[in-house]
Coordinates of C-alpha atoms and ligand atoms in Angstrom, one line a residue:
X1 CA 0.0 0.0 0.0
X2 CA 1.3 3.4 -0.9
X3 CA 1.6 5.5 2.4
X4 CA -1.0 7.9 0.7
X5 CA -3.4 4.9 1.2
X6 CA -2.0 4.2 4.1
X7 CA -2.7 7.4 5.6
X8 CA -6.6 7.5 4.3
X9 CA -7.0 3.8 5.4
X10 CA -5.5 4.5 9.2
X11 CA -8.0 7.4 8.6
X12 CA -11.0 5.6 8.3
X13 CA -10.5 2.7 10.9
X14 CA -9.7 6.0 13.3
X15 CA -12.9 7.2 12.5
X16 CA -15.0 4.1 12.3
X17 CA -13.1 3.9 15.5
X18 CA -14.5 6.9 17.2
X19 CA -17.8 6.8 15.5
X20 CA -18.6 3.5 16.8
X21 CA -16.8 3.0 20.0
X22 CA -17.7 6.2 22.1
X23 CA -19.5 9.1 20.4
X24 CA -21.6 8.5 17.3
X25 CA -20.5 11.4 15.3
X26 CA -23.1 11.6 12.8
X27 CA -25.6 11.4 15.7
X28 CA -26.5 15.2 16.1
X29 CA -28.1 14.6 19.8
X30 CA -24.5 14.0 20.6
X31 CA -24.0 17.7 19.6
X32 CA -25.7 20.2 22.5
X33 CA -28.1 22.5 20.5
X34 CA -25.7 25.3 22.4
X35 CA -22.8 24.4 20.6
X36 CA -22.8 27.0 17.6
X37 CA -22.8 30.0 20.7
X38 CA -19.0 28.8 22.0
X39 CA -17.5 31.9 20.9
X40 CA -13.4 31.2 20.9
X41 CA -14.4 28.1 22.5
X42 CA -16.3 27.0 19.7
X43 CA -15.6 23.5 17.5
X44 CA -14.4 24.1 13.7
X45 CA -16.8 21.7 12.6
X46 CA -19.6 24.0 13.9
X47 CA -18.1 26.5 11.7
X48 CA -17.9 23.6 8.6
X49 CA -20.7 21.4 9.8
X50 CA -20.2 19.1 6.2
X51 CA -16.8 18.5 8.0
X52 CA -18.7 16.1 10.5
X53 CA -19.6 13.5 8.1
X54 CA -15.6 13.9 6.5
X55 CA -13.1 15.4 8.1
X56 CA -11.4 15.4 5.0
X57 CA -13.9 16.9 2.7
X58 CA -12.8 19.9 0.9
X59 CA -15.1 21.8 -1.1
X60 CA -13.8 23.1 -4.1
X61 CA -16.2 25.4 -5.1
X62 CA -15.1 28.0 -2.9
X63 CA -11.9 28.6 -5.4
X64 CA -13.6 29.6 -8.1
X65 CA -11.3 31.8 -10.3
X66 CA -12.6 34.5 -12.8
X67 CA -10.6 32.4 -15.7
X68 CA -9.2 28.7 -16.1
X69 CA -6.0 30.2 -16.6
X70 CA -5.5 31.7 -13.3
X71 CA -2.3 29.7 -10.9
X72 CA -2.4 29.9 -7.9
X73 CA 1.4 31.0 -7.2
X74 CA 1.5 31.8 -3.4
X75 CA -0.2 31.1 -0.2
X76 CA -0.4 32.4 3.4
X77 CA -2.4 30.9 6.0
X78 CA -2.3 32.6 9.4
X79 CA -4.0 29.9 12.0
X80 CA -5.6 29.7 15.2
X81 CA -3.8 26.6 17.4
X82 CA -6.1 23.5 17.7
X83 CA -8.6 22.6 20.7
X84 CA -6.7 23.1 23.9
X85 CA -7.6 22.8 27.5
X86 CA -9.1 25.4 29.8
X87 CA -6.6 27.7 31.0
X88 CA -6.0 27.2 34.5
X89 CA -8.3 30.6 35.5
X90 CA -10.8 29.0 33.7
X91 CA -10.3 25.7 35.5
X92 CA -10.0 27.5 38.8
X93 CA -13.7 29.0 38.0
X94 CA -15.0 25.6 36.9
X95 CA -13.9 23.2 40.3
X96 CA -16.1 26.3 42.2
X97 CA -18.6 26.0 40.3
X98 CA -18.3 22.0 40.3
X99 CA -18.5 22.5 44.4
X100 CA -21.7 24.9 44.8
X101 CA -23.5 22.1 42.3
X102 CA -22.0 19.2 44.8
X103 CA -22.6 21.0 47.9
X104 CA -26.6 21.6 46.6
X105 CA -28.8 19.4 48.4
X106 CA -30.3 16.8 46.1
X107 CA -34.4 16.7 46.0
X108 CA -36.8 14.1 45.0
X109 CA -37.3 15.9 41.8
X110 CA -33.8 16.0 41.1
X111 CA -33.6 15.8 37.2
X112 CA -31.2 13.0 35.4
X113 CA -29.2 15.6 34.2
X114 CA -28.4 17.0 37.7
X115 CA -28.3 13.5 39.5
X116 CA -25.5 12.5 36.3
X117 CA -23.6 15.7 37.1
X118 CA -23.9 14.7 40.9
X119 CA -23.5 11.1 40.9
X120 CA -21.7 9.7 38.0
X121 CA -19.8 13.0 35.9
X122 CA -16.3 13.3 37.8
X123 CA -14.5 16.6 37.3
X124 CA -10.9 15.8 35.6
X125 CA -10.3 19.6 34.7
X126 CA -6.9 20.5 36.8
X127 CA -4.4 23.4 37.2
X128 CA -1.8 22.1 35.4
X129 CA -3.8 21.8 32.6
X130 CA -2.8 25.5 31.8
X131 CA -4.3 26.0 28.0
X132 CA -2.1 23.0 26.5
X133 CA -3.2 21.4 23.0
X134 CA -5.0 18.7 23.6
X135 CA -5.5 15.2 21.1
X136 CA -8.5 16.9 19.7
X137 CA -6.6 19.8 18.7
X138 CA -3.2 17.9 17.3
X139 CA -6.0 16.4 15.1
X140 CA -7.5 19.8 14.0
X141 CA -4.2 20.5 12.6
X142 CA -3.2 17.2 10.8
X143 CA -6.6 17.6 9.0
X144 CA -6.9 20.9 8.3
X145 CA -3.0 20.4 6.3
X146 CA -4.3 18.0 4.1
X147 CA -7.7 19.9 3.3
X148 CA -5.1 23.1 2.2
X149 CA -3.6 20.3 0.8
X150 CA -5.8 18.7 -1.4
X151 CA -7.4 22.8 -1.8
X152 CA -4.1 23.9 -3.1
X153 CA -2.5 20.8 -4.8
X154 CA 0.1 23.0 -6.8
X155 CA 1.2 25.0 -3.6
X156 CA 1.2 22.4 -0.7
X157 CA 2.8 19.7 -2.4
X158 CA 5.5 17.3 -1.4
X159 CA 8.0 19.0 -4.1
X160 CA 7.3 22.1 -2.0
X161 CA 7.9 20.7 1.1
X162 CA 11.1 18.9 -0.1
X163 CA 12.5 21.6 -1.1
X164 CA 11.8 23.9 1.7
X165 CA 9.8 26.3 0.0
X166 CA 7.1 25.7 3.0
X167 CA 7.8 28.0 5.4
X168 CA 6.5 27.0 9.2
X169 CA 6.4 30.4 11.7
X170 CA 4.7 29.8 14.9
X171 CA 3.8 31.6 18.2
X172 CA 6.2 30.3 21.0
X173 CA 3.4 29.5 23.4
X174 CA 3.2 25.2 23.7
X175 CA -0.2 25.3 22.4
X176 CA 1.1 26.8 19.1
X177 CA 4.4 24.7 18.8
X178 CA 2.5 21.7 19.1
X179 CA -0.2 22.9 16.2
X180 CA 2.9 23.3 14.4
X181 CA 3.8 20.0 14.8
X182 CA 0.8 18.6 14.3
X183 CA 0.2 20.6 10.6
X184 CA 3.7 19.1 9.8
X185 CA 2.9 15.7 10.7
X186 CA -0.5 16.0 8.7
X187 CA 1.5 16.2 5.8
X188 CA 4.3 14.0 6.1
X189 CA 2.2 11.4 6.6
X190 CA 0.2 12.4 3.1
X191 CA 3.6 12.0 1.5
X192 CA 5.8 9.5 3.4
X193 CA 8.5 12.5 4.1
X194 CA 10.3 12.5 7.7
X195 CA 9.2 15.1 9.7
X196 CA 12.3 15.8 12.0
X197 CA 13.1 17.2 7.7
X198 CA 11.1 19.9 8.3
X199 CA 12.1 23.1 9.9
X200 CA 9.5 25.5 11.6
X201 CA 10.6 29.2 12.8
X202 CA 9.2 30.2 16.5
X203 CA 8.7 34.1 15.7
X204 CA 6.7 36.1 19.1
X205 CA 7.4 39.2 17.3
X206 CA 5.0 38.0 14.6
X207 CA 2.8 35.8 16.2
X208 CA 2.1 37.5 19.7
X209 CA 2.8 41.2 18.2
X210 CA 0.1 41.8 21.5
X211 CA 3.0 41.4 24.1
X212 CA 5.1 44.0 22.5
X213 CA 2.8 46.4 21.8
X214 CA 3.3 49.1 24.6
X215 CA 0.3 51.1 23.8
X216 CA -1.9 48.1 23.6
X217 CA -0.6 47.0 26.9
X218 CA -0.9 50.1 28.4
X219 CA -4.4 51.5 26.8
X220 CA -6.4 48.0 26.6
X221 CA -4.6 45.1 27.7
X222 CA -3.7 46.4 31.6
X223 CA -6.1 49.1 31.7
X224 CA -8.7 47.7 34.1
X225 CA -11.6 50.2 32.7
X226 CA -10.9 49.0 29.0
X227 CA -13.7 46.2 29.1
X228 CA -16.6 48.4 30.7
X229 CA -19.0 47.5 28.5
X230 CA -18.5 43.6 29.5
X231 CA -18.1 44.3 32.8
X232 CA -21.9 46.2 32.6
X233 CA -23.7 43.4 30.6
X234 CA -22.4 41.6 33.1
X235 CA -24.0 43.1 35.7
X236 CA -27.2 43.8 33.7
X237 CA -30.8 42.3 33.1
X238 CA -30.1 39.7 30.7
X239 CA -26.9 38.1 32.1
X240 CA -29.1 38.5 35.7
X241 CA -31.4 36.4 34.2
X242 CA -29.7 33.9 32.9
X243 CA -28.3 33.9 36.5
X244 CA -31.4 33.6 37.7
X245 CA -32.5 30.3 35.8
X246 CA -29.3 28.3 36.1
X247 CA -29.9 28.7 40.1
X248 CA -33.5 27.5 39.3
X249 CA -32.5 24.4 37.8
X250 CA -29.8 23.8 40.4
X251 CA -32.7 24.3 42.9
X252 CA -30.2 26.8 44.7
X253 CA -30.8 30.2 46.2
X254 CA -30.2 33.0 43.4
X255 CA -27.4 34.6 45.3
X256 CA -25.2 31.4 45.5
X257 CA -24.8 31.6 41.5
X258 CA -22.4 34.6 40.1
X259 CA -21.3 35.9 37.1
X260 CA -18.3 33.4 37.1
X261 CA -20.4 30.6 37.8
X262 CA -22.6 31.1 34.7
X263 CA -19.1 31.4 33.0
X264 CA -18.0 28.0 34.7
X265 CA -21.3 25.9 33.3
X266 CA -21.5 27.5 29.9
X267 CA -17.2 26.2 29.7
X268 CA -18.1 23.0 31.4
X269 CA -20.6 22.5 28.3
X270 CA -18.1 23.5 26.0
X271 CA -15.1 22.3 26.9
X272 CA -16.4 18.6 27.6
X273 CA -17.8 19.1 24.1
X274 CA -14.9 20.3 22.6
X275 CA -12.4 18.1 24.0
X276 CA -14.2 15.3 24.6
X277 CA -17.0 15.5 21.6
X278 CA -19.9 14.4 24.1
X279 CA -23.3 16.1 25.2
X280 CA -22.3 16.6 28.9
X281 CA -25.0 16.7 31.8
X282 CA -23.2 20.2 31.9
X283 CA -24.9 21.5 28.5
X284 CA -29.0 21.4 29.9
X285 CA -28.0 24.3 32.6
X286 CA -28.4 27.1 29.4
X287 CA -30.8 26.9 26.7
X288 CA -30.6 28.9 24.0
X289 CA -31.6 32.1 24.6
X290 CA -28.8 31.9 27.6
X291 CA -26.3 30.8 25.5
X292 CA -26.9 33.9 23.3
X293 CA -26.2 35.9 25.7
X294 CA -23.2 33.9 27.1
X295 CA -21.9 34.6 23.5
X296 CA -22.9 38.3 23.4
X297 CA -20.5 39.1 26.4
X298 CA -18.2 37.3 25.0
X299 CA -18.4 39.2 21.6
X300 CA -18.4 42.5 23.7
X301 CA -14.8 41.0 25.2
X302 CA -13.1 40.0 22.1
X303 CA -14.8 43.5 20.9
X304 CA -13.3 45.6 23.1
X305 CA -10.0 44.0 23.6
X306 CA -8.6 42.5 20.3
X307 CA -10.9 44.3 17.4
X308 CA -12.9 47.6 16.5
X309 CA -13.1 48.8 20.4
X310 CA -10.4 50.4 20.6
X311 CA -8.1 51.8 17.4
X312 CA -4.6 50.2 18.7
X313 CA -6.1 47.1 19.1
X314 CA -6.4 46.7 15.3
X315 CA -3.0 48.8 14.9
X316 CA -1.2 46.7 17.3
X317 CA -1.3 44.1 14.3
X318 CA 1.0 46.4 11.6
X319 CA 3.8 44.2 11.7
X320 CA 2.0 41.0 10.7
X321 CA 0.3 43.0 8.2
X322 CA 3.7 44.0 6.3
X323 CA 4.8 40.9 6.6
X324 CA 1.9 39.5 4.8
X325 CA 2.7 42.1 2.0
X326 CA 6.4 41.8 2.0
X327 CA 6.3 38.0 1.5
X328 CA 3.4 38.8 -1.3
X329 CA 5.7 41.3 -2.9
X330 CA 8.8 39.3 -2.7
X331 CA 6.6 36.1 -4.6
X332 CA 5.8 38.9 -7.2
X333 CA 9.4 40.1 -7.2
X334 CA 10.7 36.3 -7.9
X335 CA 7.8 35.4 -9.8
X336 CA 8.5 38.4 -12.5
X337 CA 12.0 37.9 -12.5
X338 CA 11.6 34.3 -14.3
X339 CA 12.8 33.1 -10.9
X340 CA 11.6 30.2 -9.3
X341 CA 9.3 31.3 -6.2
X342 CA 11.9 30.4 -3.3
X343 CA 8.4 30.9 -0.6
X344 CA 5.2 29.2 -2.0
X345 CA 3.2 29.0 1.0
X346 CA 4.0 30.2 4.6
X347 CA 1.7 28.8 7.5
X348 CA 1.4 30.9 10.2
X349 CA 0.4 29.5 13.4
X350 CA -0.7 31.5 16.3
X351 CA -3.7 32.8 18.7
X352 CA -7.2 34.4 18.3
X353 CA -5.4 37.2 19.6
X354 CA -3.2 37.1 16.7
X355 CA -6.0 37.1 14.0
X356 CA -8.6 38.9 15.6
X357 CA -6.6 42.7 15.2
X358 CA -5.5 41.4 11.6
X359 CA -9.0 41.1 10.6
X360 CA -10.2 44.1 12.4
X361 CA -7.2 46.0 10.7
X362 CA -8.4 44.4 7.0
X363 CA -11.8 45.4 7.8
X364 CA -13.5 42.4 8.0
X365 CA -16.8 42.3 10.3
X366 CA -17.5 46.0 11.3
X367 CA -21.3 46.4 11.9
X368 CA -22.4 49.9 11.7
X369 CA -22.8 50.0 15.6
X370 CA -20.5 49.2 18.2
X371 CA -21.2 46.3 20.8
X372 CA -22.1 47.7 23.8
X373 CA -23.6 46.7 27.0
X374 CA -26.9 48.3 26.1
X375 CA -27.7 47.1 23.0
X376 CA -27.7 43.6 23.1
X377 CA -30.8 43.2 21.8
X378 CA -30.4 45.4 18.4
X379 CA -27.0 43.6 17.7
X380 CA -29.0 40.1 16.8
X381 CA -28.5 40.3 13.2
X382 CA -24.3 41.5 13.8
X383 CA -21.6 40.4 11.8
X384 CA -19.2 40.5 14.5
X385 CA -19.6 36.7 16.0
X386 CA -16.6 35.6 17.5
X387 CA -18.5 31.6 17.5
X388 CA -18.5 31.8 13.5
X389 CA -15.0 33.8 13.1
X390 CA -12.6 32.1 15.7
X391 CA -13.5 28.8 16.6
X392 CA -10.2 26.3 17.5
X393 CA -7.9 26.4 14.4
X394 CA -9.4 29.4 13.0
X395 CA -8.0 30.5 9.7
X396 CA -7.3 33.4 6.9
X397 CA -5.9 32.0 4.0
X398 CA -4.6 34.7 0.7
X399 CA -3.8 32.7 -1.9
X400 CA -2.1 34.7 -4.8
X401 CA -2.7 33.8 -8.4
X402 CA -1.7 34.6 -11.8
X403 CA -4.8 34.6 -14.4
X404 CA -2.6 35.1 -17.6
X405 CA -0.6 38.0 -19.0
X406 CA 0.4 39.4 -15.7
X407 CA -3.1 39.9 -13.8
X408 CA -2.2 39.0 -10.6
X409 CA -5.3 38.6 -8.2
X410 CA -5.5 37.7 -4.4
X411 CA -8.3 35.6 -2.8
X412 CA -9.0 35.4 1.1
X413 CA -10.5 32.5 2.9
X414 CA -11.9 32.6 6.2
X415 CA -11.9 29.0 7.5
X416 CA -11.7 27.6 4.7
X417 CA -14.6 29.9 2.8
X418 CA -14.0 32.3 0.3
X419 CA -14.5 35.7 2.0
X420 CA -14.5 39.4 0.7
X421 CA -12.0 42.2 1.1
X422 CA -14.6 44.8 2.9
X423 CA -15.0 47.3 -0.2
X424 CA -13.4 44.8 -2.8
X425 CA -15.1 42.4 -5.3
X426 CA -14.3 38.6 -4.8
X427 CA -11.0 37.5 -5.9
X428 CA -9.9 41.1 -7.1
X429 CA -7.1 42.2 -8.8
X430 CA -3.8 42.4 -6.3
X431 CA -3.4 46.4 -7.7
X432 CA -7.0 47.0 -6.5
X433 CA -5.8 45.2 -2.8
X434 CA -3.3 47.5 -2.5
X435 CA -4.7 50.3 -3.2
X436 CA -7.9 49.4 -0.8
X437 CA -5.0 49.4 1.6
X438 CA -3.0 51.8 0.5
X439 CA -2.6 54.1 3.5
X440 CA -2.0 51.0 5.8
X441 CA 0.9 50.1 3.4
X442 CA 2.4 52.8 3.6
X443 CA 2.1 53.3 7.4
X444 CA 1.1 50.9 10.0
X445 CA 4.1 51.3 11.8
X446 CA 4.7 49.1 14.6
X447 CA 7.3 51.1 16.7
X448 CA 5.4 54.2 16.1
X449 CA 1.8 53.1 16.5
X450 CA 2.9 51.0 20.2
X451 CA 4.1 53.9 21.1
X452 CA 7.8 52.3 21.9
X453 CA 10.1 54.8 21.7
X454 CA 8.0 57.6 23.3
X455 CA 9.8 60.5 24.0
X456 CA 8.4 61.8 26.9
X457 CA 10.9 64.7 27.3
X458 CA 9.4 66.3 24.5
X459 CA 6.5 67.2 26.4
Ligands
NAG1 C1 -25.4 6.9 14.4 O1 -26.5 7.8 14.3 C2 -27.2 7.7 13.0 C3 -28.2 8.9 13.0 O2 -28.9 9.0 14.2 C4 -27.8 6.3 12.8 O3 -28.5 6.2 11.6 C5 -26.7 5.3 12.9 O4 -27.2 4.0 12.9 C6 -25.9 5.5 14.2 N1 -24.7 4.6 14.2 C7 -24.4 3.8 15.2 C8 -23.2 3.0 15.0 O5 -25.0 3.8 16.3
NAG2 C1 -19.6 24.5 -1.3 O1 -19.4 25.9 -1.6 C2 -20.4 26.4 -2.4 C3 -20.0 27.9 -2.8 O2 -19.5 28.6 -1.7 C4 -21.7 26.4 -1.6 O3 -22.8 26.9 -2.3 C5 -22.0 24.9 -1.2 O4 -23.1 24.9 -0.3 C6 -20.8 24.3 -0.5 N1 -21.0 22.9 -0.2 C7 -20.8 22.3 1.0 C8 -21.0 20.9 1.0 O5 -20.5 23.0 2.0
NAG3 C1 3.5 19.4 23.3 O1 4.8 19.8 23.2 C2 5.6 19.6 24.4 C3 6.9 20.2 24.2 O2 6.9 21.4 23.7 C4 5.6 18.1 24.7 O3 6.3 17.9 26.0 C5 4.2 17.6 24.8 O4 4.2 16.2 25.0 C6 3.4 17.9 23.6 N1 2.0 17.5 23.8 C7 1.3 16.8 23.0 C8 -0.1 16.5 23.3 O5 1.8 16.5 21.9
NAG4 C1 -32.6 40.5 12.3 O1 -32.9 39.8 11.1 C2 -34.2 39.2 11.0 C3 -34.4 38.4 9.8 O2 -33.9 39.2 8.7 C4 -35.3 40.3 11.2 O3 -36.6 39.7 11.2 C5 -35.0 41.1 12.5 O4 -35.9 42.1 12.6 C6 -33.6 41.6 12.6 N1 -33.4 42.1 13.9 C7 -32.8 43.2 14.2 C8 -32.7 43.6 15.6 O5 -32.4 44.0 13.3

């Protein structure tokens, strides 16, 4: 058997495997109905449901280019690391809540779902935990490199790999490294290459730009008034209510359930779904109208802290953004030259936090009103939805092509559909994506926007 085979036959036996053993994945009780509200939490396969039947299924429609003629000469893919665990302030959060449910006194009328979380569900979640990938999310990765794979034969290939024109940069944090891995192994697998063969590049300065953005640090990321309007919906009417019926169906008194326990059951729900793919006892505490709201204030955080809230949150992201161009220009540079393209594809693999500002600073998402704590109930209908933009191994793909007598045109791909440029038709020319971005291309500039060499003196 080839190893290609190979690979596809493992596959399947791994999937009949978990299909039939454990979790029935084309069973959609065995998905909670509050699964699509997870926010950054959230599964990719909510996000590509068709992805549940096939893990592997790509769907080639979505590269449609305006002519047979157009090549696709260079990609970029900037990724979200795979399913992890809680962090350990989230795990914290959850073993509280885990004790006021414990500590509750059972009554006759005790539901199944509440005796199962009482009697039989055991809570595993510990410290030490601390955000790492887990099994779910090293599978994320192998998969999602041999969908780009099999999206983009001509650009991820294994002549491409061999000779090193793959280029793998990723955030330092485990998590990331491990994704890394995990996107490498995908493909050596698919073509029977050693992986140790392939180099990846840890770059913070890229891929956690957030850290060393003093501005950002200052302004947003350690101001403790920079999330008012998260911290008020938290205190308001409809997060009070869903307070309010969570201690109902625990059959406790209201003031015994917080803020951070409705937190705590709504991760409960979606870790143990995430990680685990199974309908916990943990999901029947919100229905959906709480889980709306869960994912509101979870918007409004994401909002204000990484995206259109505040301007250097989207700034803070100028030096990813000129790297994206500068590797685009230098393709076009070799690619004009008659010179072989020395970088075909680079895979980027970082955070939410890391994509988040670079879509805000492309313009993707902006409803015509700001989130705010007050107006939670005209925002239904907006586009900014962090459960559909950033689930676990969230990704923008550009893929560069040439479509004949020098027409270059750039395409982008939000996990794994094809997406707009806000302003820009699909797949436009590459002159007219420049141009839309012309005044970010010519400034953007880190140093200056971060504020890092401020010279107070002046002043
Ligand atoms: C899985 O669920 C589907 C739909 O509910 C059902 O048709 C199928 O028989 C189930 N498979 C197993 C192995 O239980
Ligand atoms: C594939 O993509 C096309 C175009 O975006 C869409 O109309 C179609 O529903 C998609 N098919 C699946 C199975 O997702
Ligand atoms: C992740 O990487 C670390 C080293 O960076 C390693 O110790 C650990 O076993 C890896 N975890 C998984 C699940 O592969
Ligand atoms: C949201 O969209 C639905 C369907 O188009 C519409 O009925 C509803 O009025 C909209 N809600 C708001 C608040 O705009």
């Amino acid at each position: 058997m080839s190893t290609d085979r190979k690979f596809v036959f493992l596959t399947t036996l791994l999937l009949l495997y978990s299909c039939c053993s454990r979790v029935n994945s084309s069973d959609v009780s065995s998905i909670p109905k509050i699964a699509k509200y997870f926010g950054t939490k959230g599964r990719y396969e909510e996000v590509n449901p068709h992805l549940i039947a096939d893990i592997l299924a790509v769907n080639k429609s979505v590269i449609r280019p305006p002519s047979p003629q157009c090549r696709a000469i260079r990609l970029t893919a900037i990724i979200r690391h795979g399913t992890r665990y809680p962090t350990t302030k989230n795990v914290i959060k959850m073993l509280r809540f885990y004790e006021i449910v414990q500590k509750a006194s059972p009554t006759a009328e005790d539901k199944g779902w509440l005796r199962e979380i009482r009697e039989e569900w055991t809570m595993w979640y510990t410290e030490d935990m601390d955000g790492r990938l887990v099994q779910k999310g090293i599978e994320d990765h192998r998969h999602l490199a041999v969908r780009l794979s099999k999206l983009f034969p001509s650009l991820i290939s294994a002549e491409n790999l061999r000779r090193g024109h793959i280029r793998f940069i990723t955030s330092s944090k485990h998590r990331c490294v491990n994704s890394t891995l995990a996107f490498k192994r995908g493909l050596a697998e698919l073509w029977g290459i050693r992986e140790g063969e392939i180099d990846h590049t840890v770059n913070d300065a890229l891929m956690r730009f957030f850290d060393q953005c003093k501005k950002f640090l200052d302004d947003v990321s350690d101001n403790p008034n920079a999330l008012y309007e998260m911290d008020e919906f938290n205190v308001g009417p409809e997060m009070g209510r869903v307070q309010e019926k969570i201690a109902d169906r625990l059959g406790v008194p209201y003031s015994h359930i917080t803020a951070d326990s409705v937190e705590a059951a709504f991760y409960l729900c979606a870790y143990e779904f995430a990680i685990k793919t199974v309908n916990s006892p943990w999901c029947q505490l919100l229905d959906e109208v709480d889980a709306q709201i869960m994912e509101y204030a979870s918007d409004l955080k994401q909002y204000w802290k990484r995206a259109y809230g505040y301007e250097i949150n989207r700034k803070s992201s100028c030096i990813l953004f000129h790297d994206v161009f500068s590797r685009l220009e230098q393709t076009i540079e070799d690619y004009n030259s008659g010179k072989p393209v020395s970088e075909a594809v680079t895979i980027q693999i970082g955070h939410a936090e890391t994509l988040l500002p670079l879509l805000t600073l492309l313009g993707f998402f902006k409803d015509s009103e700001p989130l705010r704590s007050e107006n939670y109930a005209s925002q239904t209908n907006r586009t900014f939805r962090t459960s559909l933009m950033l689930p676990y191994t969230a990704n923008l793909v550009l893929v560069l092509y040439d479509c004949g007598g020098g027409e270059l045109r750039l395409q982008p791909l939000l996990n794994e559909k094809a997406v707009d440029f806000p302003g820009l038709s699909s797949m436009p020319l590459y002159a007219d994506v420049r141009e839309r971005y012309k005044e970010l291309l010519q400034g953007c500039d880190f140093e200056t926007e971060c504020q890092l060499f401020n010279k107070t003196t002046e002043n």
